[in-house]
Short mmCIF file of C-alpha atoms in Angstrom, two decimals:
data_model
loop_
_atom_site.label_atom_id
_atom_site.label_comp_id
_atom_site.label_asym_id
_atom_site.label_seq_id
_atom_site.Cartn_x
_atom_site.Cartn_y
_atom_site.Cartn_z
CA ILE T 1 25.69 -194.30 115.20
CA GLY T 2 28.50 -193.54 118.00
CA ASP T 3 31.83 -194.62 117.85
CA ILE T 4 35.00 -195.14 119.96
CA ASP T 5 36.40 -191.88 118.68
CA GLY T 6 33.39 -189.88 119.95
CA ASP T 7 32.01 -189.26 116.55
CA VAL T 8 28.27 -189.49 115.89
CA TYR T 9 26.93 -190.47 112.39
CA VAL T 10 23.34 -190.32 111.08
CA TYR T 11 22.34 -192.27 108.11
CA SER T 12 19.06 -192.94 106.21
CA TYR T 13 18.44 -196.33 105.11
CA SER T 14 16.16 -198.17 102.73
CA CYS T 15 15.44 -201.71 101.62
CA LEU T 16 16.55 -200.64 97.99
CA GLU T 17 20.07 -201.00 96.98
CA GLY T 18 22.00 -197.80 96.71
CA GLU T 19 19.50 -195.82 98.79
CA ASN T 20 21.47 -195.83 102.06
CA LYS T 21 23.45 -192.53 102.66
CA GLU T 22 25.16 -190.73 105.38
CA LEU T 23 23.26 -187.49 106.20
CA TRP T 24 25.71 -185.82 108.59
CA SER T 25 28.36 -186.31 111.32
CA SER T 26 29.31 -184.67 114.60
CA GLY T 27 32.81 -184.77 116.21
CA HIS T 28 31.87 -182.83 119.36
CA HIS T 29 32.76 -185.54 121.88
CA LEU T 30 36.38 -185.87 122.93
CA LYS T 31 36.20 -189.56 124.02
CA SER T 32 34.02 -192.45 122.92
CA CYS T 33 30.32 -192.04 122.49
CA ARG T 34 28.62 -194.61 124.65
CA LYS T 35 24.85 -194.33 124.21
CA ILE T 36 22.69 -192.45 121.92
CA SER T 37 18.96 -192.16 121.57
CA PHE T 38 16.32 -190.06 119.63
CA SER T 39 13.63 -187.90 121.25
CA GLN T 40 10.19 -189.03 121.15
CA ASP T 41 9.28 -186.79 118.25
CA GLY T 42 12.54 -187.80 116.44
CA GLN T 43 13.72 -184.03 116.20
CA SER T 44 16.56 -184.24 118.67
CA LEU T 45 19.30 -186.78 119.25
CA PHE T 46 20.92 -187.25 122.80
CA THR T 47 24.31 -188.53 123.12
CA VAL T 48 26.50 -189.43 126.25
CA SER T 49 30.27 -189.99 126.43
CA LYS T 50 33.17 -191.19 128.30
CA ASP T 51 34.31 -187.52 128.41
CA LYS T 52 31.50 -186.91 131.09
CA SER T 53 29.48 -184.75 128.56
CA ILE T 54 25.85 -184.88 127.21
CA HIS T 55 24.96 -183.61 123.79
CA ILE T 56 21.68 -182.73 122.23
CA LEU T 57 21.69 -182.39 118.42
CA ASN T 58 19.15 -181.17 115.86
CA VAL T 59 18.62 -184.33 113.75
CA GLU T 60 17.62 -182.36 110.51
CA GLU T 61 20.77 -180.34 110.48
CA GLY T 62 23.23 -182.02 112.77
CA ARG T 63 23.68 -178.95 114.76
CA LEU T 64 24.70 -178.99 118.44
CA VAL T 65 21.76 -177.43 120.34
CA THR T 66 22.56 -178.23 124.01
CA ARG T 67 25.78 -179.34 125.69
CA PHE T 68 26.30 -180.36 129.48
CA SER T 69 30.09 -180.36 129.58
CA LYS T 70 30.62 -181.92 132.97
CA ALA T 71 27.15 -183.62 133.38
CA HIS T 72 28.89 -186.34 135.82
CA ASN T 73 32.07 -186.73 137.84
CA SER T 74 32.54 -190.11 136.10
CA ALA T 75 32.40 -191.32 132.67
CA LEU T 76 28.71 -191.66 131.19
CA ASN T 77 27.52 -195.14 130.51
CA SER T 78 23.79 -195.10 130.07
CA LEU T 79 21.02 -192.90 128.64
CA LEU T 80 17.21 -193.09 128.61
CA VAL T 81 14.98 -190.31 127.13
CA ILE T 82 11.74 -190.28 129.54
CA ASP T 83 9.47 -187.60 127.70
CA GLU T 84 9.79 -184.28 125.72
CA HIS T 85 11.47 -182.74 128.80
CA LEU T 86 12.90 -185.34 130.87
CA PHE T 87 15.77 -187.76 130.42
CA ALA T 88 18.09 -189.94 132.69
CA THR T 89 21.74 -190.72 132.61
CA GLY T 90 23.78 -193.02 134.64
CA ASP T 91 27.76 -193.24 134.95
CA ASP T 92 30.66 -195.53 135.74
CA SER T 93 30.49 -194.98 139.53
CA GLY T 94 26.73 -195.83 139.78
CA VAL T 95 25.31 -192.39 139.88
CA LEU T 96 21.76 -191.76 138.31
CA LYS T 97 20.56 -188.29 137.29
CA ILE T 98 17.36 -187.19 135.98
CA TRP T 99 17.53 -184.04 133.92
CA ASP T 100 14.81 -181.31 133.11
CA LEU T 101 15.47 -179.45 129.73
CA ARG T 102 12.94 -176.69 130.96
CA LYS T 103 15.29 -175.92 133.87
CA GLY T 104 18.48 -176.76 131.93
CA THR T 105 19.84 -178.78 134.72
CA SER T 106 19.68 -182.09 136.67
CA ILE T 107 16.38 -182.31 139.26
CA MET T 108 17.35 -185.68 140.83
CA GLU T 109 20.81 -187.18 141.63
CA MET T 110 21.41 -190.51 143.62
CA LYS T 111 23.99 -193.18 144.14
CA GLN T 112 22.59 -196.44 145.17
CA HIS T 113 24.71 -198.66 142.93
CA GLU T 114 28.42 -199.75 143.81
CA ASP T 115 29.37 -200.12 140.06
CA TYR T 116 28.47 -198.78 136.58
CA ILE T 117 24.78 -198.41 135.60
CA SER T 118 24.43 -200.41 132.45
CA ASP T 119 21.02 -200.02 131.34
CA MET T 120 17.60 -198.38 132.21
CA ILE T 121 13.85 -198.63 131.52
CA LEU T 122 10.70 -197.17 132.71
CA ASP T 123 7.37 -198.74 133.68
CA ARG T 124 4.34 -198.03 131.48
CA ASN T 125 3.17 -195.19 133.64
CA LYS T 126 6.49 -193.34 133.53
CA LYS T 127 6.71 -193.42 137.28
CA LEU T 128 9.25 -195.84 138.30
CA LEU T 129 12.61 -195.88 136.46
CA LEU T 130 14.56 -199.37 136.85
CA THR T 131 18.28 -199.61 136.48
CA THR T 132 20.84 -202.54 136.22
CA SER T 133 24.38 -202.33 137.31
CA GLY T 134 27.76 -203.99 137.47
CA ASP T 135 27.27 -204.77 141.02
CA GLY T 136 24.62 -207.46 140.04
CA THR T 137 21.69 -205.60 141.33
CA MET T 138 18.55 -204.06 139.70
CA GLY T 139 17.48 -200.44 141.30
CA VAL T 140 14.10 -199.08 141.38
CA PHE T 141 13.73 -195.20 141.64
CA ASN T 142 10.39 -193.12 141.72
CA ILE T 143 11.03 -190.30 139.22
CA ARG T 144 7.83 -188.62 140.15
CA ARG T 145 8.50 -188.37 143.84
CA ARG T 146 12.20 -188.23 143.02
CA ARG T 147 13.13 -190.95 145.63
CA PHE T 148 14.90 -194.10 145.77
CA GLU T 149 12.81 -197.16 146.31
CA PHE T 150 14.83 -200.34 146.65
CA LEU T 151 17.70 -202.63 145.24
CA SER T 152 17.22 -206.17 144.40
CA GLU T 153 19.19 -208.92 145.80
CA PRO T 154 22.64 -209.18 144.04
CA GLN T 155 22.89 -211.74 141.22
CA ASN T 156 25.91 -213.64 139.82
CA GLY T 157 27.88 -211.58 137.47
CA ASP T 158 27.09 -207.80 136.19
CA LEU T 159 23.58 -207.10 135.33
CA MET T 160 23.93 -205.64 131.65
CA ALA T 161 20.37 -205.30 130.11
CA ILE T 162 16.87 -204.81 131.18
CA SER T 163 13.57 -205.48 129.41
CA LEU T 164 9.81 -205.02 130.53
CA MET T 165 7.98 -208.16 129.31
CA LYS T 166 4.56 -209.75 129.65
CA ARG T 167 2.58 -206.42 129.61
CA GLY T 168 4.63 -204.98 132.35
CA ARG T 169 4.14 -208.14 134.85
CA LYS T 170 7.79 -209.38 134.20
CA ILE T 171 11.34 -207.89 134.10
CA ALA T 172 13.88 -209.63 132.35
CA CYS T 173 17.70 -208.87 133.16
CA GLY T 174 20.55 -210.03 131.08
CA SER T 175 23.84 -210.88 132.85
CA SER T 176 27.50 -210.96 132.05
CA GLU T 177 27.23 -214.84 132.92
CA GLY T 178 25.05 -215.59 130.11
CA THR T 179 21.79 -215.89 132.37
CA ILE T 180 18.48 -214.12 132.07
CA TYR T 181 17.05 -213.34 135.34
CA LEU T 182 13.14 -212.76 135.77
CA PHE T 183 11.43 -210.59 138.38
CA ASN T 184 7.84 -210.31 139.11
CA TRP T 185 6.54 -206.64 139.07
CA ASP T 186 5.05 -207.10 142.48
CA GLY T 187 8.09 -208.79 143.96
CA LEU T 188 11.22 -206.77 142.41
CA GLY T 189 13.26 -207.66 145.39
CA ALA T 190 14.09 -211.07 144.34
CA THR T 191 14.20 -213.11 141.11
CA SER T 192 11.23 -215.36 140.36
CA ASP T 193 13.03 -217.47 137.72
CA ARG T 194 16.20 -217.66 135.83
CA PHE T 195 17.19 -218.99 132.21
CA ALA T 196 20.69 -219.92 131.57
CA LEU T 197 21.57 -219.42 127.78
CA LYS T 198 24.47 -221.27 126.40
CA ALA T 199 26.02 -217.61 125.82
CA GLU T 200 29.27 -216.14 127.20
CA SER T 201 27.42 -212.90 128.09
CA ILE T 202 24.05 -211.02 127.50
CA ASP T 203 25.27 -207.40 126.72
CA CYS T 204 22.20 -206.25 125.15
CA MET T 205 18.45 -207.12 124.67
CA VAL T 206 15.46 -205.91 122.90
CA PRO T 207 11.88 -206.76 123.54
CA ILE T 208 10.12 -207.91 120.30
CA THR T 209 6.75 -209.02 121.57
CA GLU T 210 5.43 -209.44 125.07
CA SER T 211 6.97 -212.81 125.35
CA ILE T 212 9.88 -212.75 122.89
CA VAL T 213 13.28 -210.94 123.57
CA CYS T 214 16.32 -210.73 121.33
CA THR T 215 19.61 -210.75 123.07
CA GLY T 216 23.08 -209.77 121.97
CA SER T 217 26.18 -211.63 123.34
CA THR T 218 29.98 -211.91 123.13
CA ASP T 219 29.76 -215.05 121.29
CA GLU T 220 28.64 -213.13 118.13
CA ILE T 221 25.00 -214.32 118.20
CA ILE T 222 21.59 -212.71 118.17
CA ARG T 223 19.18 -215.03 119.87
CA ALA T 224 15.37 -214.81 119.93
CA VAL T 225 14.38 -216.01 123.33
CA ASN T 226 10.79 -216.70 124.53
CA ILE T 227 9.98 -215.86 128.31
CA LEU T 228 7.59 -218.19 130.09
CA PRO T 229 8.02 -220.75 128.83
CA ASN T 230 11.65 -220.18 128.76
CA ARG T 231 12.75 -221.40 125.37
CA VAL T 232 15.54 -220.37 122.86
CA ILE T 233 13.57 -219.98 119.57
CA GLY T 234 16.59 -219.79 117.41
CA SER T 235 19.22 -217.43 115.99
CA VAL T 236 18.36 -214.23 114.23
CA GLY T 237 21.90 -213.48 113.12
CA GLN T 238 25.50 -212.95 114.07
CA HIS T 239 28.76 -210.80 113.47
CA MET T 240 31.41 -213.14 112.64
CA GLY T 241 34.20 -213.11 115.14
CA GLU T 242 32.90 -210.06 117.02
CA PRO T 243 30.72 -209.44 119.99
CA ILE T 244 27.27 -207.88 119.53
CA GLU T 245 27.52 -204.57 121.19
CA GLN T 246 24.08 -203.10 120.59
CA LEU T 247 20.41 -204.00 119.36
CA ALA T 248 17.68 -201.61 118.18
CA LYS T 249 14.20 -202.18 116.85
CA CYS T 250 12.86 -200.17 113.98
CA HIS T 251 9.76 -198.04 114.77
CA MET T 252 7.52 -200.32 112.40
CA GLY T 253 8.93 -203.42 114.34
CA LYS T 254 9.91 -205.26 111.14
CA PHE T 255 13.79 -205.05 111.28
CA LEU T 256 16.33 -205.49 114.13
CA ALA T 257 19.59 -203.38 113.83
CA SER T 258 22.79 -204.82 115.43
CA CYS T 259 26.27 -203.51 115.63
CA GLY T 260 29.69 -205.07 116.79
CA GLN T 261 33.29 -204.22 116.63
CA ASP T 262 33.43 -205.31 112.88
CA GLN T 263 32.61 -201.78 111.55
CA LYS T 264 29.28 -202.86 110.31
CA VAL T 265 25.61 -202.21 111.00
CA LYS T 266 23.43 -205.26 110.02
CA PHE T 267 19.52 -205.43 109.65
CA TRP T 268 17.64 -208.59 110.14
CA ASP T 269 14.02 -209.45 109.33
CA ILE T 270 12.18 -210.34 112.60
CA SER T 271 8.79 -209.98 111.24
CA SER T 272 8.03 -213.65 111.49
CA LEU T 273 8.69 -213.67 115.40
CA SER T 274 5.44 -211.80 115.99
CA SER T 275 3.57 -215.04 114.95
CA VAL T 276 5.72 -217.55 116.97
CA ILE T 277 3.90 -219.64 119.61
CA VAL T 278 5.94 -221.66 122.11
CA ASP T 279 4.47 -224.81 123.30
CA ASP T 280 4.21 -224.94 127.08
CA TYR T 281 4.53 -228.52 127.14
CA ARG T 282 7.35 -229.42 124.75
CA LYS T 283 9.67 -231.82 126.19
CA LYS T 284 13.09 -230.37 126.88
CA LYS T 285 15.87 -231.50 124.62
CA LYS T 286 19.41 -231.41 125.69
CA ASN T 287 22.21 -230.30 123.25
CA LYS T 288 19.57 -229.11 120.81
CA GLN T 289 21.18 -227.49 117.59
CA LEU T 290 20.45 -223.70 117.63
CA LYS T 291 17.99 -223.10 114.85
CA PRO T 292 18.72 -220.65 112.38
CA LEU T 293 15.50 -218.40 111.74
CA SER T 294 16.77 -217.28 108.31
CA HIS T 295 19.29 -218.39 105.85
CA LYS T 296 21.50 -215.23 106.82
CA ALA T 297 21.45 -216.40 110.45
CA PHE T 298 24.88 -218.32 110.27
CA GLY T 299 27.39 -218.86 107.61
CA ASN T 300 29.13 -215.68 106.90
CA GLY T 301 26.78 -213.51 109.02
CA GLU T 302 25.99 -211.28 106.17
CA ASP T 303 22.66 -209.12 106.53
CA PHE T 304 20.12 -209.11 103.84
CA PHE T 305 20.81 -205.53 103.22
CA ALA T 306 23.97 -205.70 101.07
CA ASP T 307 24.26 -201.94 100.79
CA LEU T 308 23.99 -201.42 104.50
CA LYS T 309 26.72 -203.94 105.53
CA GLU T 310 29.43 -201.21 105.58
CA VAL T 311 27.51 -198.46 106.83
CA ALA T 312 29.21 -198.11 110.27
CA THR T 313 32.31 -197.21 112.15
CA ASP T 314 33.52 -199.11 115.25
CA LEU T 315 30.80 -199.13 117.66
CA GLU T 316 31.49 -199.72 121.37
CA LYS T 317 29.67 -200.14 124.58
CA GLU T 318 33.15 -199.81 126.28
CA ASN T 319 32.99 -200.81 129.75
CA GLY T 320 29.23 -199.39 124.38
CA GLY T 321 28.78 -225.16 115.59
CA LEU T 322 26.48 -223.99 118.12
CA SER T 323 24.03 -225.66 120.57
CA GLU T 324 21.54 -224.65 123.20
CA THR T 325 19.67 -226.25 126.04
CA ASP T 326 16.15 -225.39 126.92
CA SER T 327 15.20 -224.54 130.51
CA ASP T 328 11.88 -224.37 131.97
#
């Protein structure tokens, strides 16, 4: 967990009450920690900060292993671990960098966006890196050949999050206007479809299956959304009175973790989503009530891990009666 003060906390969690505990904390960043990511082997933790630095810590001991003090000229905003040697970072001014740990420096630097880089993903072959930006565009970069490919047409509002769907054939981007924009893999320049949620903004999203994605919004709600046919399945959970800042799926895929500005990390059981089948021909219903997917989805918004609900510090992305309408 990274917080607004720049501190990083690592916890172990369990389904058993009383078994959750803080393992260590680190206060090396001078300003807010905006993104964190584990290495593929789970032995290292990458963190990026508003202070323009990148830190790599040993997960077992909490020891700072590598520091890039002035990694960018602007505050860092996004992070993506590519493999055991490479990782990518994006900053507030739209600069993308690819880093090689073997060389101890960046091996690619490009500025194609006019605003902050909000999120990044890789294609399945780890050849192309896709970015979303506050300028409303999606960028495509060839990291093998170290070159820029193209930008999509600008969309309404900031593009905040991106997910690879439908076995890599579709790209879903969430926007600050509450719309999911869909792109075909063979036509990334322009959208193929769009789906407007009744959400103030889609700030984060995590793919659960090849067709279902969970979105976090400033209206406090975590939605499960089916892509093609475009349907809001229901509410996974919420943070009462606070926007959803970040979502993460556990490695086994059973639980979804969420954090907001309410100083809590909450865990939600999403195991049932893997068996959901959405009817292609179901008639569209207007003003349909948002369906709770568990008895914890609404109400006081408490998660089912009672001992985990107080486990966090203020998390920030810092830029780190409900109804829905279906759309086809």
